[in-house]
Short mmCIF file of C-alpha atoms and ligand atoms in Angstrom, two decimals:
data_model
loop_
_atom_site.label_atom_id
_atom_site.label_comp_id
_atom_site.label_asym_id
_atom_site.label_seq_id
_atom_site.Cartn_x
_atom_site.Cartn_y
_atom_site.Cartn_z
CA UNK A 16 -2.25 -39.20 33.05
CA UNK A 17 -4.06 -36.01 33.39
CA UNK A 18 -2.48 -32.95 31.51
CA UNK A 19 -4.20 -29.46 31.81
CA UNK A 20 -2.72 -25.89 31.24
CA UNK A 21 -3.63 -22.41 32.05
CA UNK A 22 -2.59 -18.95 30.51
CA UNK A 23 -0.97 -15.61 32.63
CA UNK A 24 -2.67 -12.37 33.15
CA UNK A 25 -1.74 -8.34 32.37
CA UNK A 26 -3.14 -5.87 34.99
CA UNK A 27 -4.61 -3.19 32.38
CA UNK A 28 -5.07 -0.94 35.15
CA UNK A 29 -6.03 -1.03 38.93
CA UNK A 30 -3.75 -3.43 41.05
CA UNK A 31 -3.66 -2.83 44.43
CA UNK A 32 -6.83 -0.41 44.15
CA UNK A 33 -8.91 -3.82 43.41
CA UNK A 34 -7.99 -5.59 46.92
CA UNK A 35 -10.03 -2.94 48.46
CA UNK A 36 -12.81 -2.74 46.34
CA UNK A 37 -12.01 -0.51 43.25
CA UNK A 38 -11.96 -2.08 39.65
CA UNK A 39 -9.11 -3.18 37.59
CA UNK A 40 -9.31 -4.43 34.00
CA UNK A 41 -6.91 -7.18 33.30
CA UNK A 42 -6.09 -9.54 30.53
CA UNK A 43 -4.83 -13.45 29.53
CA UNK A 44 -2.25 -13.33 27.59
CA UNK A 45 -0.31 -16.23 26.17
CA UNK A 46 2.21 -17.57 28.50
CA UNK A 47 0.95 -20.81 29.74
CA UNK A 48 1.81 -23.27 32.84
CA UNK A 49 1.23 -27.11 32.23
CA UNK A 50 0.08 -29.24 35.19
CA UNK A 51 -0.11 -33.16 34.49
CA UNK A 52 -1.26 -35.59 37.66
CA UNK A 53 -0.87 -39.14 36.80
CA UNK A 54 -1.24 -42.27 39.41
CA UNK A 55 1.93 -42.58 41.63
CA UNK A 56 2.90 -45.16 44.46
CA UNK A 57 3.20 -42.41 46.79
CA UNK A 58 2.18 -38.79 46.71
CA UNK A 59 5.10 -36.65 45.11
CA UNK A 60 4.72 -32.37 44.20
CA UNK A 61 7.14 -31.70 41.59
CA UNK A 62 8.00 -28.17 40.80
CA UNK A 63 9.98 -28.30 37.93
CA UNK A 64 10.49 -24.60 37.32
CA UNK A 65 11.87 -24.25 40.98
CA UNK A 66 13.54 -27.43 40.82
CA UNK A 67 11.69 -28.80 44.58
CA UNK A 68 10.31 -31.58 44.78
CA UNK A 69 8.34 -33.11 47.78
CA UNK A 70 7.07 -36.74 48.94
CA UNK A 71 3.97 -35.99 50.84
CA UNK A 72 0.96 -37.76 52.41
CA UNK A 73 -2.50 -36.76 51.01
CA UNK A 74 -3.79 -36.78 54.42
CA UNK A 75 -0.58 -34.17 55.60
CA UNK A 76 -1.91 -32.22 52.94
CA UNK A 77 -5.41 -32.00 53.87
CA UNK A 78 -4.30 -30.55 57.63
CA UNK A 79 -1.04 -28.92 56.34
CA UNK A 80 -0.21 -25.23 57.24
CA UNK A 81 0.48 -23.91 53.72
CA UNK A 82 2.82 -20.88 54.88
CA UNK A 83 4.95 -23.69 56.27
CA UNK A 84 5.85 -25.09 52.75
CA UNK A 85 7.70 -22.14 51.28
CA UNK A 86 7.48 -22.17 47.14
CA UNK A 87 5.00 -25.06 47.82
CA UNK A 88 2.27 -23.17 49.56
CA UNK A 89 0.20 -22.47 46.12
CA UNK A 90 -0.27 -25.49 44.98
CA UNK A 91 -0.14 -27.52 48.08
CA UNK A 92 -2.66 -25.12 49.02
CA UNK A 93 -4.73 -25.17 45.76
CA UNK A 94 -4.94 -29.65 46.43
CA UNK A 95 -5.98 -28.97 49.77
CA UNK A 96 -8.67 -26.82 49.28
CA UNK A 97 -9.69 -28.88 45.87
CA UNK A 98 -9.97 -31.69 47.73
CA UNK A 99 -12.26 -30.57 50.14
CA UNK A 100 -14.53 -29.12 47.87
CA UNK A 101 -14.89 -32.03 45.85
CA UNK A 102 -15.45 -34.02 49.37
CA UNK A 103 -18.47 -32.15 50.36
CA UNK A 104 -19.57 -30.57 46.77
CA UNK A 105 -18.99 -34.00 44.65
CA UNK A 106 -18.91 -37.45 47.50
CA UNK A 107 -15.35 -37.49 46.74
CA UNK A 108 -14.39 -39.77 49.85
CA UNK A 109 -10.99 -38.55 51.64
CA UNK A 110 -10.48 -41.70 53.61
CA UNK A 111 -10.08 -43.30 49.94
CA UNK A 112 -7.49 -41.00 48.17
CA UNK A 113 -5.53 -42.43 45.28
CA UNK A 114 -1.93 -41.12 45.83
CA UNK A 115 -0.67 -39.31 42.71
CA UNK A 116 2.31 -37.56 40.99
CA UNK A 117 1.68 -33.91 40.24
CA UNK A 118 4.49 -31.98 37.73
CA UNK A 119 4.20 -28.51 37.23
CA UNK A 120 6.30 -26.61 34.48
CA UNK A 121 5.46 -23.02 33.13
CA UNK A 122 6.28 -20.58 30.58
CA UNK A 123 5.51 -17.62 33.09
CA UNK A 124 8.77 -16.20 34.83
CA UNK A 125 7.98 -16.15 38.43
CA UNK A 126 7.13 -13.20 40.87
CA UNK A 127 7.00 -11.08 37.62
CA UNK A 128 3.38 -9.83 38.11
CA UNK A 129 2.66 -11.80 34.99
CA UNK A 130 0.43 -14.44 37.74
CA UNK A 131 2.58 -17.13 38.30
CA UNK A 132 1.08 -17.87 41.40
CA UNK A 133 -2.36 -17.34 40.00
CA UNK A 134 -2.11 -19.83 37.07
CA UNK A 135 0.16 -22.35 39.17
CA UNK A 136 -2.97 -22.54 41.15
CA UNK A 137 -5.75 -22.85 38.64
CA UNK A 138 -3.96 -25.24 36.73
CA UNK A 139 -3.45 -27.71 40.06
CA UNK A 140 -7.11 -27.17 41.01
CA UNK A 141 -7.91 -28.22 37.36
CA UNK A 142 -5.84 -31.18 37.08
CA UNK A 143 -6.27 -32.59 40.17
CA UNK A 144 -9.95 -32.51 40.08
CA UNK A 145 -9.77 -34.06 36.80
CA UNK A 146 -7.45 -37.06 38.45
CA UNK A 147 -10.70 -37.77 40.56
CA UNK A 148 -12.68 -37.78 37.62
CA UNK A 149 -14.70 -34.60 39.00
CA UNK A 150 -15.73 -31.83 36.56
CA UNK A 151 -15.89 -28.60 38.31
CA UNK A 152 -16.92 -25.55 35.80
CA UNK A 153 -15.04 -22.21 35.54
CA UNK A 154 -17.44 -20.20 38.56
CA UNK A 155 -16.06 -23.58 40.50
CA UNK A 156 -12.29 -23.40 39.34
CA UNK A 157 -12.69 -19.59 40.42
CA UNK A 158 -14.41 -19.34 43.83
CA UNK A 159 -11.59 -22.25 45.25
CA UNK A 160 -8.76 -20.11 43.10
CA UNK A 161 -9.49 -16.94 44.86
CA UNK A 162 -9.53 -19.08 48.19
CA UNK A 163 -6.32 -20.15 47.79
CA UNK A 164 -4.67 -16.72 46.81
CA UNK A 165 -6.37 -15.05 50.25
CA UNK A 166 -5.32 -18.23 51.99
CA UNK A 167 -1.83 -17.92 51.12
CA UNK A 168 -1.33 -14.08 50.96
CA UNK A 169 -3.78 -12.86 53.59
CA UNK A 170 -4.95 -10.31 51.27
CA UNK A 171 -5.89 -10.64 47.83
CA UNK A 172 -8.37 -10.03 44.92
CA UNK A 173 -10.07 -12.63 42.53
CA UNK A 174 -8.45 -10.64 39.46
CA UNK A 175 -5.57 -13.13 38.96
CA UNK A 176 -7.39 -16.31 39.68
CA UNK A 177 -10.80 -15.37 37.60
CA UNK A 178 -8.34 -14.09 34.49
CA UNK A 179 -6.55 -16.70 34.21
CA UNK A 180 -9.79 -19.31 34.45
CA UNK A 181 -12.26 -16.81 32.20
CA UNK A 182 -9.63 -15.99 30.06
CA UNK A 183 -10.25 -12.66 27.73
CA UNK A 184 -10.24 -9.26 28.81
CA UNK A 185 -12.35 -9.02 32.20
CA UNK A 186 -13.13 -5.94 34.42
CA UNK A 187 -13.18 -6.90 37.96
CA UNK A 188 -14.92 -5.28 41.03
CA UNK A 189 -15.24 -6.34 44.59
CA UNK A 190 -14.82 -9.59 43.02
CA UNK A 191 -17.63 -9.50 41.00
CA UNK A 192 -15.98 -10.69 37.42
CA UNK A 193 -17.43 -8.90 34.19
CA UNK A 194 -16.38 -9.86 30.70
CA UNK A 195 -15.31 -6.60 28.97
CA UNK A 196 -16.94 -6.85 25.36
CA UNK A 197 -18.50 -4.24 22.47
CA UNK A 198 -16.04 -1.29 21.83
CA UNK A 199 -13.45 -1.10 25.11
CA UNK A 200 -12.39 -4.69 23.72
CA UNK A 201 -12.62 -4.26 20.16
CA UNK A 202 -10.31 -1.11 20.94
CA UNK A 203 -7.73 -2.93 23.28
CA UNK A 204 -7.56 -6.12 20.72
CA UNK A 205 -6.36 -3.20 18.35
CA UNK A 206 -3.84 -2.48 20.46
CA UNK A 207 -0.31 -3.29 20.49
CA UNK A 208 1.28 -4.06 24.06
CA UNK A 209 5.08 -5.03 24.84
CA UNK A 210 5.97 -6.67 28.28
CA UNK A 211 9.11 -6.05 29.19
CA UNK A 212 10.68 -7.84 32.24
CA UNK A 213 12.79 -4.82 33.93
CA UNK A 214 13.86 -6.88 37.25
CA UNK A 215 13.61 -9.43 39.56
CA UNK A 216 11.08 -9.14 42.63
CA UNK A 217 12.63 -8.86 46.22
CA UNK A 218 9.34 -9.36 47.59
CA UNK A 219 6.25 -12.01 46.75
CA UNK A 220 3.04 -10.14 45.85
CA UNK A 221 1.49 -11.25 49.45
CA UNK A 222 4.70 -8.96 51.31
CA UNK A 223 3.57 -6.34 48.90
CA UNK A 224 -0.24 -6.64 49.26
CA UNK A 225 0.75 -6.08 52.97
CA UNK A 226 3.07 -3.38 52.99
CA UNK A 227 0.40 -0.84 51.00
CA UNK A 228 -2.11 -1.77 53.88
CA UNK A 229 -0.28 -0.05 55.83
CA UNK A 230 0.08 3.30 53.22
CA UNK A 231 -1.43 6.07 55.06
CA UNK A 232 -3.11 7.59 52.20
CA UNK A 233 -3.73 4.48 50.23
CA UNK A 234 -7.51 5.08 50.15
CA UNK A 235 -6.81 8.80 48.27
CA UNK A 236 -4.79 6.81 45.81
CA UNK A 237 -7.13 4.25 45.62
CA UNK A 238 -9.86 6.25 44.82
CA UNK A 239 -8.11 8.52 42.18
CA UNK A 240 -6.94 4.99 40.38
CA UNK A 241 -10.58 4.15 40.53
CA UNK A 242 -10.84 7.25 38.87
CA UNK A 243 -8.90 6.38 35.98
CA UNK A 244 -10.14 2.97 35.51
CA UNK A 245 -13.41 4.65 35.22
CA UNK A 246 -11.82 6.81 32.56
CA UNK A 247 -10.17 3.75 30.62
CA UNK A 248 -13.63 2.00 30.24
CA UNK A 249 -14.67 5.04 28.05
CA UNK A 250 -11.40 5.83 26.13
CA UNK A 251 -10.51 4.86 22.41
CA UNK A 252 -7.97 6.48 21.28
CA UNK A 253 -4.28 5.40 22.12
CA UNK A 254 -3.25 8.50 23.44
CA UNK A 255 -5.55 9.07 26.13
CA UNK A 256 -5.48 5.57 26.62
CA UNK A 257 -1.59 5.68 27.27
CA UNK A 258 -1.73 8.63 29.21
CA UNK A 259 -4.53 6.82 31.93
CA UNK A 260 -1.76 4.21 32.17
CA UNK A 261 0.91 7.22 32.96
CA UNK A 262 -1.38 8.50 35.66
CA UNK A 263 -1.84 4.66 36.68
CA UNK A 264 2.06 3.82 37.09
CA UNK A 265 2.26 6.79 38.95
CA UNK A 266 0.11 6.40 41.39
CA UNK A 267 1.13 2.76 41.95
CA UNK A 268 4.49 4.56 42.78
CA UNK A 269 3.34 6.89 45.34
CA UNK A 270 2.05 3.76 47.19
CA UNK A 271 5.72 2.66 47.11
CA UNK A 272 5.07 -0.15 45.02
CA UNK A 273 7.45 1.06 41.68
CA UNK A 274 11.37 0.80 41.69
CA UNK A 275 13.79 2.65 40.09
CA UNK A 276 14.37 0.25 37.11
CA UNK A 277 10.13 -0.34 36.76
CA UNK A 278 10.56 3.97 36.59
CA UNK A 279 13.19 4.27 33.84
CA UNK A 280 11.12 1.51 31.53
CA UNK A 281 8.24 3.45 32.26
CA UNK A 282 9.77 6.39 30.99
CA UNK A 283 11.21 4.92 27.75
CA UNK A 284 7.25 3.60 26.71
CA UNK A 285 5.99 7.07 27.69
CA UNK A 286 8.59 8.48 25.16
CA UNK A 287 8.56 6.03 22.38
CA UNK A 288 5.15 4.68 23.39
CA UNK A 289 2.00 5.94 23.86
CA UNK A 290 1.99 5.02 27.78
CA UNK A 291 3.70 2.36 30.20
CA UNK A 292 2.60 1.16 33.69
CA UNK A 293 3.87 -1.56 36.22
CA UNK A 294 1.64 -4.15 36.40
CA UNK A 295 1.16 -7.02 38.76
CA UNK A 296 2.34 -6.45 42.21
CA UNK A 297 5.29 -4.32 41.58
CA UNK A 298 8.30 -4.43 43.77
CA UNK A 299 9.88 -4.92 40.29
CA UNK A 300 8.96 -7.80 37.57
CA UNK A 301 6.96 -5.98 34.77
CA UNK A 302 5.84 -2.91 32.49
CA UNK A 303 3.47 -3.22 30.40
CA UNK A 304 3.60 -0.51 27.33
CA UNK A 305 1.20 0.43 24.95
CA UNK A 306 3.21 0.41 21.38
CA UNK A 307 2.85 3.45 19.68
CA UNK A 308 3.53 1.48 15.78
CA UNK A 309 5.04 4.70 14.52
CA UNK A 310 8.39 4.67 16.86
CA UNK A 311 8.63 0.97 17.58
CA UNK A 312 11.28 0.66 16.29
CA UNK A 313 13.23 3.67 18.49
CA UNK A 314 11.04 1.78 21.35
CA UNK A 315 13.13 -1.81 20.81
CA UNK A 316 16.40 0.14 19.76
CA UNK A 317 16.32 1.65 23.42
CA UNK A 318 15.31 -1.48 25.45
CA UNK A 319 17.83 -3.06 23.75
CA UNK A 320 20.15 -0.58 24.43
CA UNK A 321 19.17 -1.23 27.98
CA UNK A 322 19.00 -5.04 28.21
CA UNK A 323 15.47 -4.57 28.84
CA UNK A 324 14.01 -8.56 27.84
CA UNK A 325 10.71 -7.94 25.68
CA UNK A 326 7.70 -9.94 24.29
CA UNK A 327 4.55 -8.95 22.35
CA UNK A 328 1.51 -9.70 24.41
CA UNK A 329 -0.91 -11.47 22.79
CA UNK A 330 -4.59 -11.96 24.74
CA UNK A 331 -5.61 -15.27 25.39
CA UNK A 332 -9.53 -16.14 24.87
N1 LIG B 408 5.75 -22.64 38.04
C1 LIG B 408 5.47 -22.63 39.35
N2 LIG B 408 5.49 -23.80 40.05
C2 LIG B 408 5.17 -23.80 41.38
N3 LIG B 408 4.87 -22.69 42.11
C3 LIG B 408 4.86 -21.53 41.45
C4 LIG B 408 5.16 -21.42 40.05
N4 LIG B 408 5.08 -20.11 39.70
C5 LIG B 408 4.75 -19.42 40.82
N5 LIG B 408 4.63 -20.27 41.86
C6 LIG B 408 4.32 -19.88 43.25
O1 LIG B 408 3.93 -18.52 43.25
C7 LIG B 408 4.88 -17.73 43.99
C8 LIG B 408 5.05 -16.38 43.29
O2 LIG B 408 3.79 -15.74 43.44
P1 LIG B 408 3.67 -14.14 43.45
O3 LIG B 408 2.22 -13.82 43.57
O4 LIG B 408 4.61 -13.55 44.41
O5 LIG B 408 4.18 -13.72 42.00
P2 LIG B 408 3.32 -13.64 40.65
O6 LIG B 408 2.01 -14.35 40.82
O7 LIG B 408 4.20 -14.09 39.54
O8 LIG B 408 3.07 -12.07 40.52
P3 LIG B 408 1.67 -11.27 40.64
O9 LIG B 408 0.92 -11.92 41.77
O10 LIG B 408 2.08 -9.86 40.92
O11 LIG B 408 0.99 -11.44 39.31
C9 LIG B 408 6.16 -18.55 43.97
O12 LIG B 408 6.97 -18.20 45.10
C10 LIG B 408 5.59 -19.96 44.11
O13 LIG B 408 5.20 -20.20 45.47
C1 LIG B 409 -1.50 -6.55 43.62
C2 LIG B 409 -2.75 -7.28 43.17
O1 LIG B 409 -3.81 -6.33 42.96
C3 LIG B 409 -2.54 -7.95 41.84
C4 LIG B 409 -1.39 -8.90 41.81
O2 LIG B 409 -1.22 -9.42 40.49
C5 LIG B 409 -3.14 -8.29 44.25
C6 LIG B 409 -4.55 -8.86 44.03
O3 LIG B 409 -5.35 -8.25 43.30
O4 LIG B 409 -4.80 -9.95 44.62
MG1 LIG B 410 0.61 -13.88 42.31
#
């Protein structure tokens, strides 16, 4: 059997922005989903987090419609294309496929902008390309990650897929991936940042990623997040730094993608924080605030006072 595992990701700044082009910094951080593949009479996709399970033929999946399978399409998705790249980058013969058992559980709560999709999808690619004994190295895991997200959602940028295979603290533009190192990192490790889960999504990140296409003044907002990521590549002191995620979160909700809830936790890390921004997709899930060590301790008073669920993010290397 065949066990491999892959972190979650932070947005730092620039969602959205990065689908068309801008940057975003974003982080691994220590949540982790588990995929095992192990030989199996028939081919069976167990989803143990969403409790599905499917009996499928290989061959199905190599000509499958992935936005047919509901919850499955990631990872169905993420074999097909797998597959297929070991067939014409590594002889792996398709008319010879041995049938296999793939289980998927994660740590990662789902549609949370935390990556779930992203690292349900690396983690398949990785184990099933280890089942047929093909090594493929991170650039590999990557470029058919990425594939699979723009497959499945239409529209989407490598930030997810490339965090959660690179691991670290990456800036990304027009899916170029750059390892953030020197004094931006050395700055960010010092920081301390609190994910708090304010609601669950409506809407999956692809309904989102479509919706702010059609934002008539997404490309002002764009380029004034651009702006600020430009900013946050130069900025060391927690302050500023929590004030660039302010301007951030705001931005993200003029392009409709906040709620009310992701607002009022927001609020509470720009008061007993230093800053606080959405992060992921929006439509609800996370906030992401920058702990400002002095008032934690009003900061977890109030979001427990609010049922707001917490956890220290730690980054992942
Ligand atoms: N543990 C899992 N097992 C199988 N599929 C999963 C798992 N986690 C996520 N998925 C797939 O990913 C979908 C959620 O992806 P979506 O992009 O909407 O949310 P996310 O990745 O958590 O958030 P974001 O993209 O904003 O970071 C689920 O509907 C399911 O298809
Ligand atoms: C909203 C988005 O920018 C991040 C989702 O985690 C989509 C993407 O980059 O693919
Ligand atoms: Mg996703």
């Amino acid at each position: 059997m065949v066990l491999v595992e892959s972190p979650a990701k932070v947005i730092l700044f620039g969602e959205h922005a990065v689908v068309y082009g801008y940057r975003a910094i974003s982080m691994a951080i220590d949540l982790k989903t588990t995929c095992t593949v192990e030989e199996s009479d028939t081919t069976i996709i167990n989803l143990k987090d969403l409790k599905k399970r499917l009996e499928i033929p290989i061959e199905e999946i190599l000509n499958l419609d992935v936005n047919e399978y509901g919850d499955f399409k990631y990872v169905l998705c993420a074999i097909k294309n797998t597959l297929l790249y070991l067939s014409s980058h590594k002889n792996l013969d398709l008319r010879d496929l041995r049938s296999f058992k793939l289980t998927l559980t994660s740590q990662i709560p789902i549609s949370c902008g935390l990556g779930s999709s992203a690292s349900a999808t690396i983690s398949t690619i990785r184990g099933i390309s280890k089942f047929y004994g093909s090594y493929l190295n991170d650039d590999e895991v990557a470029k058919i990650g990425f594939g699979v997200e723009k497959e499945v959602q239409g529209k989407a940028s490598a930030t997810d897929t490339a965090t959660i295979t690179y691991k670290g603290l990456l800036e990304i533009e027009r899916n170029n991936i750059k390892r953030i190192k020197g004094e931006l990192k050395e700055f960010i490790k010092s920081c301390k940042f609190l994910i708090c889960y304010c609601e669950e999504r409506k809407k999956k990140t692809s309904e989102l990623v479509n919706e702010v296409a059609k934002h008539k003044n997404k490309d002002e907002i764009f380029r004034k997040i651009g702006n600020i990521v430009e900013k946050s590549k130069i900025t060391f002191n927690k302050n500023e730094f929590g004030k660039l995620m302010n301007m951030n979160h705001n931005l993200l909700k003029e392009l409709g993608v906040s709620t009310l809830k992701l607002d009022e936790v927001v609020e509470i890390g720009k008061i007993y924080g230093y800053g606080a921004k959405l992060t992921g997709a929006g439509g609800g899930g996370c906030v992401i605030i920058l702990v400002d060590e002095g008032k934690e301790d009003d900061l977890i008073n109030e979001l427990k006072e609010r049922d707001v669920e917490y956890f220290e993010c730690r980054m992942v290397y």
